[in-house]
Short mmCIF file of C-alpha atoms and ligand atoms in Angstrom, two decimals:
data_model
loop_
_atom_site.label_atom_id
_atom_site.label_comp_id
_atom_site.label_asym_id
_atom_site.label_seq_id
_atom_site.Cartn_x
_atom_site.Cartn_y
_atom_site.Cartn_z
CA UNK A 1 6.66 53.46 14.62
CA UNK A 2 6.55 53.15 11.24
CA UNK A 3 8.94 55.80 10.17
CA UNK A 4 7.89 56.66 7.09
CA UNK A 5 7.58 55.69 3.01
CA UNK A 6 10.46 54.13 1.17
CA UNK A 7 10.62 54.36 -2.90
CA UNK A 8 11.08 51.27 -5.21
CA UNK A 9 9.86 50.19 -8.41
CA UNK A 10 7.51 51.15 -10.55
CA UNK A 11 4.86 48.48 -9.33
CA UNK A 12 8.16 46.83 -7.98
CA UNK A 13 9.17 45.61 -11.00
CA UNK A 14 13.56 46.05 -12.03
CA UNK A 15 16.61 45.65 -10.07
CA UNK A 16 17.61 48.77 -10.12
CA UNK A 17 15.38 50.96 -8.59
CA UNK A 18 15.73 52.85 -12.01
CA UNK A 19 12.09 52.85 -12.94
CA UNK A 20 10.25 54.28 -9.44
CA UNK A 21 8.44 56.39 -10.64
CA UNK A 22 9.74 59.63 -8.27
CA UNK A 23 13.62 58.96 -9.42
CA UNK A 24 15.82 55.99 -7.92
CA UNK A 25 17.26 56.05 -5.25
CA UNK A 26 21.00 56.33 -4.64
CA UNK A 27 23.32 53.53 -3.40
CA UNK A 28 25.35 54.70 -0.20
CA UNK A 29 27.45 52.85 -1.57
CA UNK A 30 30.24 53.74 -3.32
CA UNK A 31 33.43 52.22 -4.75
CA UNK A 32 37.01 52.34 -3.62
CA UNK A 33 38.63 53.87 -6.98
CA UNK A 34 38.52 57.21 -5.56
CA UNK A 35 35.94 58.15 -7.66
CA UNK A 36 32.17 58.91 -7.03
CA UNK A 37 29.85 56.71 -9.02
CA UNK A 38 26.14 56.43 -7.71
CA UNK A 39 25.11 52.68 -8.03
CA UNK A 40 22.05 50.56 -8.06
CA UNK A 41 20.95 50.20 -4.82
CA UNK A 42 19.21 46.92 -5.65
CA UNK A 43 15.77 46.46 -6.71
CA UNK A 44 12.79 46.76 -6.62
CA UNK A 45 13.19 47.64 -2.77
CA UNK A 46 16.24 49.82 -3.31
CA UNK A 47 14.91 52.74 -0.83
CA UNK A 48 14.44 49.88 2.09
CA UNK A 49 17.98 47.96 1.09
CA UNK A 50 19.50 51.39 1.19
CA UNK A 51 17.65 53.87 4.77
CA UNK A 52 18.59 50.18 6.07
CA UNK A 53 22.68 51.02 4.64
CA UNK A 54 22.75 53.86 5.52
CA UNK A 55 20.89 53.75 9.49
CA UNK A 56 18.31 55.93 9.26
CA UNK A 57 16.64 52.96 10.11
CA UNK A 58 17.27 49.22 12.26
CA UNK A 59 14.66 47.27 9.60
CA UNK A 60 12.05 47.78 6.58
CA UNK A 61 9.99 44.82 4.86
CA UNK A 62 10.11 44.85 1.39
CA UNK A 63 8.24 42.46 -1.41
CA UNK A 64 9.70 40.02 -3.25
CA UNK A 65 8.23 38.40 -6.27
CA UNK A 66 11.57 37.22 -8.23
CA UNK A 67 13.84 38.24 -5.49
CA UNK A 68 13.36 42.09 -4.92
CA UNK A 69 14.51 41.47 -1.27
CA UNK A 70 17.01 39.74 -1.58
CA UNK A 71 19.33 40.89 -4.48
CA UNK A 72 18.96 44.92 -2.66
CA UNK A 73 20.12 43.29 1.10
CA UNK A 74 22.89 41.40 -1.51
CA UNK A 75 23.71 45.40 -2.94
CA UNK A 76 24.24 47.86 0.78
CA UNK A 77 25.32 44.81 3.40
CA UNK A 78 22.47 43.89 5.26
CA UNK A 79 20.47 40.55 4.94
CA UNK A 80 17.06 40.47 4.32
CA UNK A 81 14.42 36.78 4.17
CA UNK A 82 11.75 35.95 2.17
CA UNK A 83 10.00 33.95 3.91
CA UNK A 84 7.48 30.50 2.64
CA UNK A 85 5.74 31.90 -0.45
CA UNK A 86 1.99 33.15 1.52
CA UNK A 87 3.48 33.63 5.46
CA UNK A 88 3.32 37.20 5.40
CA UNK A 89 -0.52 38.42 3.25
CA UNK A 90 -0.14 40.59 1.52
CA UNK A 91 -3.74 42.03 2.21
CA UNK A 92 -2.76 46.17 0.80
CA UNK A 93 -0.01 45.26 -1.23
CA UNK A 94 -0.17 45.66 -4.51
CA UNK A 95 -0.61 42.70 -6.91
CA UNK A 96 2.89 42.15 -9.88
CA UNK A 97 3.12 39.13 -10.48
CA UNK A 98 0.08 37.19 -7.81
CA UNK A 99 1.35 33.95 -7.29
CA UNK A 100 4.50 34.90 -6.17
CA UNK A 101 5.11 37.90 -4.32
CA UNK A 102 5.60 37.68 -0.50
CA UNK A 103 6.35 40.26 2.25
CA UNK A 104 9.25 39.78 4.26
CA UNK A 105 11.68 41.63 5.92
CA UNK A 106 15.12 42.94 5.02
CA UNK A 107 17.43 43.97 8.72
CA UNK A 108 20.78 44.89 9.73
CA UNK A 109 20.99 41.13 10.61
CA UNK A 110 19.73 37.77 11.18
CA UNK A 111 18.66 38.32 14.46
CA UNK A 112 16.73 41.71 13.84
CA UNK A 113 15.33 39.88 11.04
CA UNK A 114 13.83 37.17 12.21
CA UNK A 115 12.08 39.63 15.51
CA UNK A 116 10.40 41.63 12.30
CA UNK A 117 9.29 38.32 10.92
CA UNK A 118 7.24 37.03 13.06
CA UNK A 119 5.64 40.45 13.49
CA UNK A 120 4.81 39.90 10.12
CA UNK A 121 3.71 37.12 9.30
CA UNK A 122 0.41 34.53 9.52
CA UNK A 123 -2.19 33.53 8.75
CA UNK A 124 -5.60 35.99 7.43
CA UNK A 125 -8.91 35.22 5.92
CA UNK A 126 -8.56 38.34 4.05
CA UNK A 127 -5.60 36.74 1.39
CA UNK A 128 -7.09 33.55 0.04
CA UNK A 129 -2.91 32.13 -0.11
CA UNK A 130 -1.96 33.30 3.00
CA UNK A 131 -0.45 29.54 4.95
CA UNK A 132 -3.16 28.61 8.04
CA UNK A 133 -0.50 27.68 10.30
CA UNK A 134 1.36 29.14 13.53
CA UNK A 135 4.00 30.71 13.80
CA UNK A 136 7.42 29.41 14.64
CA UNK A 137 9.52 31.57 17.69
CA UNK A 138 11.97 32.02 15.25
CA UNK A 139 13.54 34.47 16.84
CA UNK A 140 13.83 31.39 20.25
CA UNK A 141 15.02 28.95 18.00
CA UNK A 142 18.22 30.55 16.40
CA UNK A 143 20.63 28.18 16.37
CA UNK A 144 24.42 28.80 14.62
CA UNK A 145 24.80 24.74 15.20
CA UNK A 146 24.21 23.53 11.53
CA UNK A 147 25.59 19.63 12.55
CA UNK A 148 23.27 17.39 11.19
CA UNK A 149 22.96 19.17 8.44
CA UNK A 150 23.32 19.22 5.10
CA UNK A 151 24.87 21.73 2.74
CA UNK A 152 23.67 21.91 -1.21
CA UNK A 153 25.74 23.18 -3.67
CA UNK A 154 24.51 23.59 -7.11
CA UNK A 155 26.01 22.78 -9.47
CA UNK A 156 24.28 24.78 -11.63
CA UNK A 157 25.07 28.37 -10.93
CA UNK A 158 27.86 27.84 -11.46
CA UNK A 159 28.16 30.21 -14.09
CA UNK A 160 30.37 29.75 -17.42
CA UNK A 161 32.57 33.56 -16.48
CA UNK A 162 31.24 33.88 -12.98
CA UNK A 163 32.88 36.90 -11.13
CA UNK A 164 35.66 35.83 -9.87
CA UNK A 165 35.09 37.58 -6.36
CA UNK A 166 31.36 36.06 -6.47
CA UNK A 167 33.07 32.44 -6.78
CA UNK A 168 35.16 32.89 -4.17
CA UNK A 169 33.06 34.69 -1.64
CA UNK A 170 30.49 31.15 -2.15
CA UNK A 171 34.29 29.58 -1.67
CA UNK A 172 34.13 30.70 1.88
CA UNK A 173 30.69 30.04 2.57
CA UNK A 174 31.30 27.19 1.89
CA UNK A 175 33.80 27.42 4.06
CA UNK A 176 31.84 28.94 6.95
CA UNK A 177 28.83 25.97 6.96
CA UNK A 178 31.05 23.56 6.94
CA UNK A 179 33.09 25.28 10.20
CA UNK A 180 29.82 25.44 11.56
CA UNK A 181 29.24 21.62 11.66
CA UNK A 182 27.07 20.88 8.07
CA UNK A 183 28.00 18.84 6.08
CA UNK A 184 28.18 19.71 2.36
CA UNK A 185 27.03 17.84 -0.45
CA UNK A 186 27.47 18.63 -4.50
CA UNK A 187 23.77 18.40 -5.91
CA UNK A 188 21.60 19.11 -9.43
CA UNK A 189 19.25 21.94 -10.33
CA UNK A 190 19.12 20.64 -13.56
CA UNK A 191 15.75 23.45 -15.02
CA UNK A 192 17.77 26.39 -13.51
CA UNK A 193 18.83 27.22 -16.84
CA UNK A 194 15.46 27.66 -17.86
CA UNK A 195 14.17 30.02 -14.65
CA UNK A 196 14.63 32.98 -15.15
CA UNK A 197 13.17 33.07 -19.10
CA UNK A 198 9.81 31.38 -17.33
CA UNK A 199 9.94 34.14 -14.59
CA UNK A 200 9.55 36.77 -17.28
CA UNK A 201 6.60 35.06 -19.15
CA UNK A 202 5.54 34.13 -16.10
CA UNK A 203 5.22 37.48 -14.11
CA UNK A 204 4.59 39.39 -17.01
CA UNK A 205 1.61 38.15 -18.13
CA UNK A 206 0.04 37.99 -13.91
CA UNK A 207 1.31 41.79 -14.31
CA UNK A 208 -0.60 42.81 -17.33
CA UNK A 209 -3.49 41.05 -16.09
CA UNK A 210 -3.68 42.42 -12.09
CA UNK A 211 -2.94 46.43 -13.98
CA UNK A 212 -6.12 45.90 -16.19
CA UNK A 213 -7.38 47.82 -13.46
CA UNK A 214 -4.96 51.07 -14.04
CA UNK A 215 -7.84 52.13 -16.28
CA UNK A 216 -8.69 55.82 -14.80
CA UNK A 217 -11.62 54.98 -12.52
CA UNK A 218 -11.12 53.67 -9.82
CA UNK A 219 -7.20 52.99 -9.18
CA UNK A 220 -4.54 54.91 -10.42
CA UNK A 221 -5.11 58.46 -10.95
CA UNK A 222 -6.22 58.91 -14.69
CA UNK A 223 -6.16 60.84 -17.26
CA UNK A 224 -8.93 62.47 -19.19
CA UNK A 225 -7.84 64.55 -21.98
CA UNK A 226 -10.84 67.72 -22.96
CA UNK A 227 -13.54 65.85 -24.99
CA UNK A 228 -11.72 62.74 -24.21
CA UNK A 229 -14.53 59.36 -24.75
CA UNK A 230 -14.07 56.30 -21.89
CA UNK A 231 -10.90 54.46 -24.51
CA UNK A 232 -8.88 58.12 -24.19
CA UNK A 233 -9.19 58.06 -20.63
CA UNK A 234 -8.30 53.91 -20.83
CA UNK A 235 -5.17 55.15 -22.77
CA UNK A 236 -4.41 58.54 -21.60
CA UNK A 237 -4.77 56.96 -17.68
CA UNK A 238 -2.78 54.21 -18.90
CA UNK A 239 -0.07 55.94 -21.08
CA UNK A 240 0.58 59.10 -17.63
CA UNK A 241 0.51 56.40 -15.80
CA UNK A 242 2.91 53.36 -16.23
CA UNK A 243 6.20 54.50 -17.07
CA UNK A 244 8.85 51.89 -19.73
CA UNK A 245 9.27 49.31 -18.26
CA UNK A 246 6.03 48.61 -16.51
CA UNK A 247 4.78 48.27 -19.77
CA UNK A 248 7.30 46.68 -21.88
CA UNK A 249 6.31 43.96 -18.91
CA UNK A 250 2.03 44.57 -20.26
CA UNK A 251 2.95 43.79 -24.03
CA UNK A 252 5.02 40.78 -22.83
CA UNK A 253 2.26 39.55 -20.55
CA UNK A 254 -0.79 40.61 -22.91
CA UNK A 255 1.30 38.49 -25.66
CA UNK A 256 2.20 35.18 -24.13
CA UNK A 257 -1.16 35.55 -22.62
CA UNK A 258 -2.48 35.93 -26.32
CA UNK A 259 -4.66 32.57 -28.45
CA UNK A 260 -2.16 32.57 -30.66
CA UNK A 261 0.73 32.23 -28.78
CA UNK A 262 -0.48 30.95 -24.73
CA UNK A 263 0.47 27.57 -25.43
CA UNK A 264 4.60 28.15 -26.85
CA UNK A 265 4.83 30.70 -23.88
CA UNK A 266 2.58 30.48 -21.17
CA UNK A 267 2.29 26.57 -21.22
CA UNK A 268 5.63 26.54 -21.20
CA UNK A 269 6.75 27.98 -18.71
CA UNK A 270 3.68 26.62 -16.19
CA UNK A 271 5.45 23.44 -17.59
CA UNK A 272 8.88 24.79 -16.71
CA UNK A 273 7.94 25.83 -13.00
CA UNK A 274 6.54 22.54 -11.96
CA UNK A 275 9.61 21.33 -13.80
CA UNK A 276 12.05 23.73 -11.55
CA UNK A 277 9.89 22.56 -8.22
CA UNK A 278 11.03 19.45 -8.91
CA UNK A 279 14.79 20.05 -9.11
CA UNK A 280 14.24 20.86 -5.32
CA UNK A 281 11.94 18.02 -4.57
CA UNK A 282 15.14 15.32 -5.92
CA UNK A 283 17.17 17.99 -4.16
CA UNK A 284 16.07 17.80 -0.53
CA UNK A 285 16.85 14.06 -0.53
CA UNK A 286 19.80 14.95 -0.93
CA UNK A 287 19.81 18.19 1.77
CA UNK A 288 18.62 20.24 4.02
CA UNK A 289 19.49 23.91 2.59
CA UNK A 290 21.09 25.20 -0.16
CA UNK A 291 23.56 27.64 -0.24
CA UNK A 292 23.90 29.76 -3.33
CA UNK A 293 25.28 33.64 -4.37
CA UNK A 294 22.45 36.18 -4.46
CA UNK A 295 23.36 37.63 -7.66
CA UNK A 296 26.22 37.87 -9.98
CA UNK A 297 27.24 40.63 -9.58
CA UNK A 298 28.09 43.32 -7.11
CA UNK A 299 25.46 46.61 -7.18
CA UNK A 300 25.72 47.98 -10.97
CA UNK A 301 26.64 51.87 -11.32
CA UNK A 302 22.75 53.34 -12.45
CA UNK A 303 22.94 53.71 -16.07
CA UNK A 304 24.37 51.10 -16.74
CA UNK A 305 21.80 48.94 -17.97
CA UNK A 306 19.02 50.23 -18.41
CA UNK A 307 19.70 50.84 -22.19
CA UNK A 308 19.30 46.74 -22.21
CA UNK A 309 16.92 45.22 -20.28
CA UNK A 310 18.05 41.50 -21.02
CA UNK A 311 20.96 42.28 -18.77
CA UNK A 312 18.72 44.36 -16.10
CA UNK A 313 16.90 40.57 -15.70
CA UNK A 314 20.07 38.64 -16.06
CA UNK A 315 20.64 40.34 -13.03
CA UNK A 316 17.94 37.31 -11.13
CA UNK A 317 19.94 34.59 -12.13
CA UNK A 318 20.39 33.67 -8.56
CA UNK A 319 17.08 34.60 -7.16
CA UNK A 320 14.25 33.31 -8.98
CA UNK A 321 14.05 29.58 -8.97
CA UNK A 322 12.89 30.04 -5.23
CA UNK A 323 10.71 32.71 -6.04
CA UNK A 324 9.55 30.45 -8.48
CA UNK A 325 8.93 27.39 -6.32
CA UNK A 326 7.58 29.69 -3.88
CA UNK A 327 10.22 28.65 -1.07
CA UNK A 328 12.08 30.37 2.22
CA UNK A 329 15.97 31.74 1.13
CA UNK A 330 17.70 34.72 2.02
CA UNK A 331 20.63 36.95 1.51
CA UNK A 332 22.85 37.70 3.94
CA UNK A 333 26.03 39.70 4.15
CA UNK A 334 29.56 37.64 2.34
CA UNK A 335 32.07 40.30 2.03
CA UNK A 336 33.36 42.69 0.34
CA UNK A 337 34.36 42.42 -3.64
CA UNK A 338 37.68 43.22 -5.44
CA UNK A 339 35.57 47.74 -6.10
CA UNK A 340 34.58 47.73 -2.02
CA UNK A 341 31.34 46.09 -2.65
CA UNK A 342 29.61 43.78 0.04
CA UNK A 343 28.82 40.81 -1.85
CA UNK A 344 25.86 37.93 -1.31
CA UNK A 345 25.61 34.60 -0.16
CA UNK A 346 21.70 33.11 -0.63
CA UNK A 347 20.28 30.50 1.43
CA UNK A 348 17.72 28.46 0.24
CA UNK A 349 15.39 26.28 2.03
CA UNK A 350 12.40 23.32 2.46
CA UNK A 351 8.93 24.94 2.70
CA UNK A 352 8.12 26.32 5.65
CA UNK A 353 12.00 25.98 7.51
CA UNK A 354 12.42 29.68 7.94
CA UNK A 355 14.34 28.60 10.85
CA UNK A 356 17.33 26.18 9.27
CA UNK A 357 17.71 29.59 7.08
CA UNK A 358 18.17 31.72 9.28
CA UNK A 359 20.33 30.02 11.19
CA UNK A 360 22.79 28.90 8.82
CA UNK A 361 22.27 32.90 7.91
CA UNK A 362 23.49 33.08 11.28
CA UNK A 363 26.17 30.90 11.30
CA UNK A 364 27.63 32.70 8.05
CA UNK A 365 26.65 35.56 9.77
CA UNK A 366 29.49 34.34 13.14
CA UNK A 367 31.87 33.80 10.85
CA UNK A 368 32.06 36.22 8.13
CA UNK A 369 32.70 39.30 10.43
CA UNK A 370 31.21 41.79 8.61
CA UNK A 371 31.62 44.99 9.52
CA UNK A 372 31.75 47.89 6.60
CA UNK A 373 29.45 50.28 6.90
CA UNK A 374 28.33 52.42 3.34
CA UNK A 375 30.94 55.33 3.44
CA UNK A 376 29.48 59.00 4.89
CA UNK A 377 29.87 60.57 2.40
CA UNK A 378 26.20 62.45 1.98
N1 LIG B 401 13.46 42.00 -10.37
C1 LIG B 401 13.02 41.58 -11.06
C2 LIG B 401 12.08 41.81 -12.27
O1 LIG B 401 12.57 42.88 -12.83
C3 LIG B 401 12.42 41.03 -9.67
C4 LIG B 401 11.62 41.99 -8.24
C5 LIG B 401 11.00 41.63 -7.77
O2 LIG B 401 10.80 40.69 -7.23
N2 LIG B 401 9.40 42.06 -7.13
O3 LIG B 401 10.99 41.04 -12.09
#
């Protein structure tokens, strides 16, 4: 049965849960420095990630527009899979960026993710982007023998100044997949560096359009000041209902869609998106799966990035390419960093190949021996 609702960033916009209307969730993890600094549970699905990591529930749902299942999973040492765009119906989910939004499960391990995904996926005529395909038996199909599989390592993800613990975990991941029988190949995804800027144009553009319906008439709250007319009601409602990050996205989105700037930003970002999808198409000629880190850092402190939206956005750098290409992608725990905090390994697969992604996730899970749990400090 359903246990309850969980917190998330407002309209799923954020990477730390701090934009939530209800206040943020605090990660159950603490650094091993003896301090008690409150850490971000990841975002936007920080309530889901934390409830699982704190053992309040075995699994939870999330939506992933640009990493909101994978990055929070990585931050708290659990697993999460964003399936191929269209696998899970979005009916009933508030739209953020419709060409990217996809639901998926988060759970303690890969098998539970497979069980959950099987229950969540399937054709729904109420969602026009729903894939009309049978749902494979992912749990029954779990198999961590990767002989015959090629795993690509994209050189563009080895960013200058990459965190050394992240780089070491990635190397461990490569060794584990090799041990499981996979052949490792170096690949190139040349347009990777344009993915984040393209995402932060396309997602706000779609959000600004989707959120236009929150006018105080039929959706959301209504703020009707004394003697106010219709326009005043719209303005008061939107000022009262939207937090700072959501307003920032609406402003960016309406700007990049405005007549004078549409071609310079929105059209350009759509072209970049096509190139990113093509990068993956070329990569699939050389490999079946791709292995990379989920995020460029472990969980950061609450408040650490709130005044600098760009550094917050940068946390999504490894997550957004798979989103822009609509591909299945999963995060599984890869180990702990020097601060004692979980790090996630990301597996990206071909469209519809959730089985391949889950199997590689299982192969890592069996070898990573990740048994660490958040200390029960509460
Ligand atoms: N952190 C990203 C953003 O703020 C992704 C959010 C999501 O996937 N919902 O847009």
